PDB file of N, CA and C in Angstrom:
ATOM      1  N   MET A   1       4.999 -31.340   2.277  1.00 52.00           N
ATOM      2  CA  MET A   1       5.688 -29.943   1.819  1.00 52.00           C
ATOM      3  C   MET A   1       6.424 -29.571   2.934  1.00 52.00           C
ATOM      4  N   ASP A   2       7.681 -29.412   2.720  1.00 69.00           N
ATOM      5  CA  ASP A   2       8.719 -28.961   3.842  1.00 69.00           C
ATOM      6  C   ASP A   2       8.413 -27.528   4.001  1.00 69.00           C
ATOM      7  N   ILE A   3       9.185 -27.108   5.123  1.00 69.00           N
ATOM      8  CA  ILE A   3       8.888 -25.818   5.746  1.00 69.00           C
ATOM      9  C   ILE A   3       9.556 -24.855   4.838  1.00 69.00           C
ATOM     10  N   THR A   4      10.787 -25.088   4.082  1.00 72.00           N
ATOM     11  CA  THR A   4      11.195 -23.769   3.439  1.00 72.00           C
ATOM     12  C   THR A   4      10.587 -23.637   2.261  1.00 72.00           C
ATOM     13  N   ARG A   5       9.611 -24.492   1.626  1.00 72.00           N
ATOM     14  CA  ARG A   5       8.833 -24.266   0.599  1.00 72.00           C
ATOM     15  C   ARG A   5       7.581 -23.724   0.965  1.00 72.00           C
ATOM     16  N   LEU A   6       7.119 -24.009   2.058  1.00 68.00           N
ATOM     17  CA  LEU A   6       6.099 -23.288   2.670  1.00 68.00           C
ATOM     18  C   LEU A   6       6.273 -21.898   2.981  1.00 68.00           C
ATOM     19  N   LEU A   7       7.446 -21.560   3.660  1.00 70.00           N
ATOM     20  CA  LEU A   7       7.883 -20.262   4.095  1.00 70.00           C
ATOM     21  C   LEU A   7       8.090 -19.454   2.564  1.00 70.00           C
ATOM     22  N   ARG A   8       8.736 -20.176   1.473  1.00 72.00           N
ATOM     23  CA  ARG A   8       8.925 -19.385   0.270  1.00 72.00           C
ATOM     24  C   ARG A   8       7.839 -19.181  -0.313  1.00 72.00           C
ATOM     25  N   PHE A   9       6.576 -19.845  -0.108  1.00 71.00           N
ATOM     26  CA  PHE A   9       5.253 -19.415  -0.785  1.00 71.00           C
ATOM     27  C   PHE A   9       4.474 -18.427  -0.121  1.00 71.00           C
ATOM     28  N   ASP A  10       4.598 -18.641   1.143  1.00 72.00           N
ATOM     29  CA  ASP A  10       3.877 -17.607   1.925  1.00 72.00           C
ATOM     30  C   ASP A  10       4.625 -16.237   1.863  1.00 72.00           C
ATOM     31  N   ARG A  11       5.859 -16.208   1.719  1.00 69.00           N
ATOM     32  CA  ARG A  11       6.349 -14.801   1.516  1.00 69.00           C
ATOM     33  C   ARG A  11       6.080 -14.332   0.091  1.00 69.00           C
ATOM     34  N   ARG A  12       5.831 -15.080  -0.725  1.00 70.00           N
ATOM     35  CA  ARG A  12       5.630 -14.743  -2.376  1.00 70.00           C
ATOM     36  C   ARG A  12       4.139 -14.070  -2.096  1.00 70.00           C
ATOM     37  N   ARG A  13       3.298 -14.847  -1.457  1.00 70.00           N
ATOM     38  CA  ARG A  13       1.907 -14.455  -1.243  1.00 70.00           C
ATOM     39  C   ARG A  13       2.005 -13.044  -0.553  1.00 70.00           C
ATOM     40  N   LEU A  14       2.547 -12.928   0.530  1.00 69.00           N
ATOM     41  CA  LEU A  14       2.619 -11.375   1.303  1.00 69.00           C
ATOM     42  C   LEU A  14       3.162 -10.506   0.253  1.00 69.00           C
ATOM     43  N   LEU A  15       4.154 -10.735  -0.438  1.00 66.00           N
ATOM     44  CA  LEU A  15       4.827  -9.602  -1.402  1.00 66.00           C
ATOM     45  C   LEU A  15       3.688  -9.205  -2.374  1.00 66.00           C
ATOM     46  N   PHE A  16       2.974 -10.079  -2.927  1.00 66.00           N
ATOM     47  CA  PHE A  16       1.734  -9.786  -3.941  1.00 66.00           C
ATOM     48  C   PHE A  16       0.682  -9.329  -3.221  1.00 66.00           C
ATOM     49  N   ARG A  17       0.340  -9.312  -2.003  1.00 67.00           N
ATOM     50  CA  ARG A  17      -0.644  -8.757  -1.354  1.00 67.00           C
ATOM     51  C   ARG A  17      -0.165  -7.263  -1.204  1.00 67.00           C
ATOM     52  N   ASN A  18       0.837  -7.018  -0.583  1.00 67.00           N
ATOM     53  CA  ASN A  18       1.634  -5.896  -0.375  1.00 67.00           C
ATOM     54  C   ASN A  18       1.499  -5.026  -1.718  1.00 67.00           C
ATOM     55  N   ARG A  19       2.063  -5.393  -2.704  1.00 70.00           N
ATOM     56  CA  ARG A  19       1.844  -4.822  -3.889  1.00 70.00           C
ATOM     57  C   ARG A  19       0.589  -4.369  -4.634  1.00 70.00           C
ATOM     58  N   SER A  20      -0.440  -5.322  -4.118  1.00 72.00           N
ATOM     59  CA  SER A  20      -1.573  -5.002  -4.622  1.00 72.00           C
ATOM     60  C   SER A  20      -2.371  -3.728  -3.885  1.00 72.00           C
ATOM     61  N   LEU A  21      -1.830  -3.675  -2.632  1.00 73.00           N
ATOM     62  CA  LEU A  21      -2.385  -2.802  -1.724  1.00 73.00           C
ATOM     63  C   LEU A  21      -1.950  -1.394  -2.076  1.00 73.00           C
ATOM     64  N   LYS A  22      -0.593  -1.555  -2.584  1.00 75.00           N
ATOM     65  CA  LYS A  22       0.064  -0.495  -3.000  1.00 75.00           C
ATOM     66  C   LYS A  22      -0.352   0.285  -3.992  1.00 75.00           C
ATOM     67  N   THR A  23      -0.702  -0.429  -5.208  1.00 78.00           N
ATOM     68  CA  THR A  23      -1.438  -0.198  -6.415  1.00 78.00           C
ATOM     69  C   THR A  23      -2.554   0.397  -6.042  1.00 78.00           C
ATOM     70  N   SER A  24      -3.573  -0.025  -5.457  1.00 77.00           N
ATOM     71  CA  SER A  24      -4.872   0.484  -4.776  1.00 77.00           C
ATOM     72  C   SER A  24      -4.901   1.747  -4.346  1.00 77.00           C
ATOM     73  N   ILE A  25      -3.751   1.866  -3.384  1.00 74.00           N
ATOM     74  CA  ILE A  25      -3.739   3.388  -2.786  1.00 74.00           C
ATOM     75  C   ILE A  25      -3.234   4.236  -3.828  1.00 74.00           C
ATOM     76  N   LYS A  26      -2.185   3.918  -4.639  1.00 79.00           N
ATOM     77  CA  LYS A  26      -1.707   4.736  -5.847  1.00 79.00           C
ATOM     78  C   LYS A  26      -2.840   5.170  -6.999  1.00 79.00           C
ATOM     79  N   GLN A  27      -3.878   4.181  -7.096  1.00 77.00           N
ATOM     80  CA  GLN A  27      -4.876   4.362  -7.794  1.00 77.00           C
ATOM     81  C   GLN A  27      -6.045   5.227  -7.221  1.00 77.00           C
ATOM     82  N   MET A  28      -6.290   5.251  -5.815  1.00 75.00           N
ATOM     83  CA  MET A  28      -7.091   6.362  -5.232  1.00 75.00           C
ATOM     84  C   MET A  28      -6.633   7.285  -5.262  1.00 75.00           C
ATOM     85  N   MET A  29      -5.123   7.692  -4.934  1.00 74.00           N
ATOM     86  CA  MET A  29      -4.396   8.849  -4.885  1.00 74.00           C
ATOM     87  C   MET A  29      -4.874   9.680  -6.255  1.00 74.00           C
ATOM     88  N   GLN A  30      -4.664   8.948  -7.302  1.00 76.00           N
ATOM     89  CA  GLN A  30      -4.654   9.577  -8.598  1.00 76.00           C
ATOM     90  C   GLN A  30      -6.213   9.924  -8.945  1.00 76.00           C
ATOM     91  N   ALA A  31      -7.084   9.244  -8.392  1.00 74.00           N
ATOM     92  CA  ALA A  31      -8.668   9.296  -8.391  1.00 74.00           C
ATOM     93  C   ALA A  31      -8.742  10.749  -7.573  1.00 74.00           C
ATOM     94  N   LEU A  32      -8.345  10.802  -6.561  1.00 70.00           N
ATOM     95  CA  LEU A  32      -8.552  12.219  -5.900  1.00 70.00           C
ATOM     96  C   LEU A  32      -7.865  13.155  -6.349  1.00 70.00           C
ATOM     97  N   ASN A  33      -6.566  12.952  -6.786  1.00 66.00           N
ATOM     98  CA  ASN A  33      -5.857  14.034  -7.512  1.00 66.00           C
ATOM     99  C   ASN A  33      -6.704  14.904  -8.833  1.00 66.00           C
ATOM    100  N   GLY A  34      -7.383  14.053  -9.666  1.00 66.00           N
ATOM    101  CA  GLY A  34      -8.144  14.256 -10.477  1.00 66.00           C
ATOM    102  C   GLY A  34      -9.077  15.246 -10.171  1.00 66.00           C
ATOM    103  N   ARG A  35     -10.044  14.589  -9.352  1.00 62.00           N
ATOM    104  CA  ARG A  35     -11.305  14.947  -9.002  1.00 62.00           C
ATOM    105  C   ARG A  35     -10.999  16.679  -8.415  1.00 62.00           C
ATOM    106  N   MET A  36      -9.771  16.634  -7.469  1.00 58.00           N
ATOM    107  CA  MET A  36     -10.049  17.933  -6.645  1.00 58.00           C
ATOM    108  C   MET A  36      -9.210  19.045  -7.173  1.00 58.00           C
ATOM    109  N   GLY A  37      -8.256  18.526  -8.202  1.00 56.00           N
ATOM    110  CA  GLY A  37      -7.160  19.192  -8.936  1.00 56.00           C
ATOM    111  C   GLY A  37      -6.062  19.644  -7.985  1.00 56.00           C
ATOM    112  N   MET A  38      -5.569  18.668  -6.903  1.00 50.00           N
ATOM    113  CA  MET A  38      -4.747  18.961  -5.928  1.00 50.00           C
ATOM    114  C   MET A  38      -3.250  19.482  -6.394  1.00 50.00           C
ATOM    115  N   THR A  39      -2.521  19.926  -5.676  1.00 53.00           N
ATOM    116  CA  THR A  39      -1.103  20.455  -6.022  1.00 53.00           C
ATOM    117  C   THR A  39      -0.223  19.084  -5.855  1.00 53.00           C
ATOM    118  N   ARG A  40       0.818  19.090  -6.095  1.00 55.00           N
ATOM    119  CA  ARG A  40       1.791  17.919  -6.238  1.00 55.00           C
ATOM    120  C   ARG A  40       2.010  17.723  -4.609  1.00 55.00           C
ATOM    121  N   THR A  41       2.452  18.760  -3.738  1.00 55.00           N
ATOM    122  CA  THR A  41       2.675  18.703  -2.287  1.00 55.00           C
ATOM    123  C   THR A  41       1.501  17.904  -1.662  1.00 55.00           C
ATOM    124  N   ALA A  42       0.246  18.289  -1.993  1.00 55.00           N
ATOM    125  CA  ALA A  42      -0.809  17.866  -1.304  1.00 55.00           C
ATOM    126  C   ALA A  42      -0.852  16.320  -1.352  1.00 55.00           C
ATOM    127  N   THR A  43      -0.643  16.023  -2.951  1.00 54.00           N
ATOM    128  CA  THR A  43      -0.807  14.637  -3.143  1.00 54.00           C
ATOM    129  C   THR A  43       0.262  13.804  -2.139  1.00 54.00           C
ATOM    130  N   GLN A  44       1.349  14.204  -2.299  1.00 57.00           N
ATOM    131  CA  GLN A  44       2.585  13.582  -1.392  1.00 57.00           C
ATOM    132  C   GLN A  44       2.041  13.542  -0.034  1.00 57.00           C
ATOM    133  N   GLN A  45       1.599  14.457   0.417  1.00 56.00           N
ATOM    134  CA  GLN A  45       0.815  14.508   1.789  1.00 56.00           C
ATOM    135  C   GLN A  45      -0.314  13.450   2.252  1.00 56.00           C
ATOM    136  N   GLY A  46      -1.214  13.621   1.183  1.00 57.00           N
ATOM    137  CA  GLY A  46      -2.198  12.566   1.063  1.00 57.00           C
ATOM    138  C   GLY A  46      -1.725  11.012   1.108  1.00 57.00           C
ATOM    139  N   LYS A  47      -0.750  10.898   0.439  1.00 60.00           N
ATOM    140  CA  LYS A  47      -0.025   9.450   0.150  1.00 60.00           C
ATOM    141  C   LYS A  47       0.211   9.275   1.546  1.00 60.00           C
ATOM    142  N   VAL A  48       1.252  10.010   2.244  1.00 60.00           N
ATOM    143  CA  VAL A  48       1.821   9.732   3.579  1.00 60.00           C
ATOM    144  C   VAL A  48       0.662   9.102   4.631  1.00 60.00           C
ATOM    145  N   GLY A  49      -0.563  10.133   4.655  1.00 60.00           N
ATOM    146  CA  GLY A  49      -1.703   9.804   5.356  1.00 60.00           C
ATOM    147  C   GLY A  49      -2.300   8.470   5.024  1.00 60.00           C
ATOM    148  N   LEU A  50      -2.344   8.128   3.627  1.00 62.00           N
ATOM    149  CA  LEU A  50      -3.163   6.885   3.415  1.00 62.00           C
ATOM    150  C   LEU A  50      -2.077   5.812   3.777  1.00 62.00           C
ATOM    151  N   LYS A  51      -0.497   5.888   3.806  1.00 63.00           N
ATOM    152  CA  LYS A  51       0.043   4.745   4.263  1.00 63.00           C
ATOM    153  C   LYS A  51       0.000   4.589   5.628  1.00 63.00           C
ATOM    154  N   GLY A  52      -0.036   5.771   6.362  1.00 61.00           N
ATOM    155  CA  GLY A  52      -0.170   5.674   7.737  1.00 61.00           C
ATOM    156  C   GLY A  52      -1.847   4.926   8.113  1.00 61.00           C
ATOM    157  N   ALA A  53      -2.612   5.294   7.437  1.00 61.00           N
ATOM    158  CA  ALA A  53      -3.997   4.622   7.572  1.00 61.00           C
ATOM    159  C   ALA A  53      -3.994   3.241   7.386  1.00 61.00           C
ATOM    160  N   ALA A  54      -3.091   2.930   6.056  1.00 64.00           N
ATOM    161  CA  ALA A  54      -3.398   1.633   5.954  1.00 64.00           C
ATOM    162  C   ALA A  54      -2.409   0.620   6.709  1.00 64.00           C
ATOM    163  N   GLY A  55      -1.386   1.382   7.470  1.00 61.00           N
ATOM    164  CA  GLY A  55      -0.600   0.571   8.428  1.00 61.00           C
ATOM    165  C   GLY A  55      -1.557   0.316   9.456  1.00 61.00           C
ATOM    166  N   ALA A  56      -2.058   1.223  10.041  1.00 60.00           N
ATOM    167  CA  ALA A  56      -2.961   1.211  11.094  1.00 60.00           C
ATOM    168  C   ALA A  56      -4.030   0.112  11.089  1.00 60.00           C
ATOM    169  N   LEU A  57      -4.450   0.000   9.821  1.00 61.00           N
ATOM    170  CA  LEU A  57      -5.656  -0.899   9.584  1.00 61.00           C
ATOM    171  C   LEU A  57      -4.763  -2.352   9.744  1.00 61.00           C
ATOM    172  N   SER A  58      -3.454  -2.439   9.014  1.00 61.00           N
ATOM    173  CA  SER A  58      -2.984  -3.852   8.955  1.00 61.00           C
ATOM    174  C   SER A  58      -1.942  -3.941  10.278  1.00 61.00           C
ATOM    175  N   GLY A  59      -2.141  -3.223  11.275  1.00 58.00           N
ATOM    176  CA  GLY A  59      -1.333  -3.446  12.628  1.00 58.00           C
ATOM    177  C   GLY A  59       0.206  -3.378  12.367  1.00 58.00           C
ATOM    178  N   THR A  60       0.567  -2.682  11.455  1.00 51.00           N
ATOM    179  CA  THR A  60       2.134  -2.353  11.015  1.00 51.00           C
ATOM    180  C   THR A  60       2.262  -0.798  11.075  1.00 51.00           C
ATOM    181  N   GLU A  61       3.515  -0.559  11.168  1.00 50.00           N
ATOM    182  CA  GLU A  61       3.798   1.069  11.146  1.00 50.00           C
ATOM    183  C   GLU A  61       3.452   1.703   9.788  1.00 50.00           C
ATOM    184  N   SER A  62       3.979   1.020   8.632  1.00 47.00           N
ATOM    185  CA  SER A  62       3.915   1.538   7.429  1.00 47.00           C
ATOM    186  C   SER A  62       3.974   0.633   6.341  1.00 47.00           C
ATOM    187  N   ILE A  63       3.811   1.082   5.310  1.00 48.00           N
ATOM    188  CA  ILE A  63       4.044  -0.132   3.996  1.00 48.00           C
ATOM    189  C   ILE A  63       5.187   0.504   3.445  1.00 48.00           C
ATOM    190  N   ASP A  64       6.063  -0.342   2.985  1.00 48.00           N
ATOM    191  CA  ASP A  64       7.268  -0.067   2.202  1.00 48.00           C
ATOM    192  C   ASP A  64       7.267  -0.246   0.994  1.00 48.00           C
TER     193      ASP A  64
END
C-alpha cells in the first residue's frame, strides 16, 4: 500500500471520528437542554464549554 492511499484512508478515518464526536456532543446538549429547560444562550455557552473540554481531552484547542 503506497503512502498516498494510506494518508487518504487515515484522513477519512479521522474525519469520521470527529464527525461522530461532534454528533455525540450535540446529542448530549439536546438531552441536557430537554431535561433542564435551558434557554438558547445557555445552550450555546454549554456547547462552547463542551467543545473546550473535548479539545482538552484530545489534546487539541477545539473541534471544528
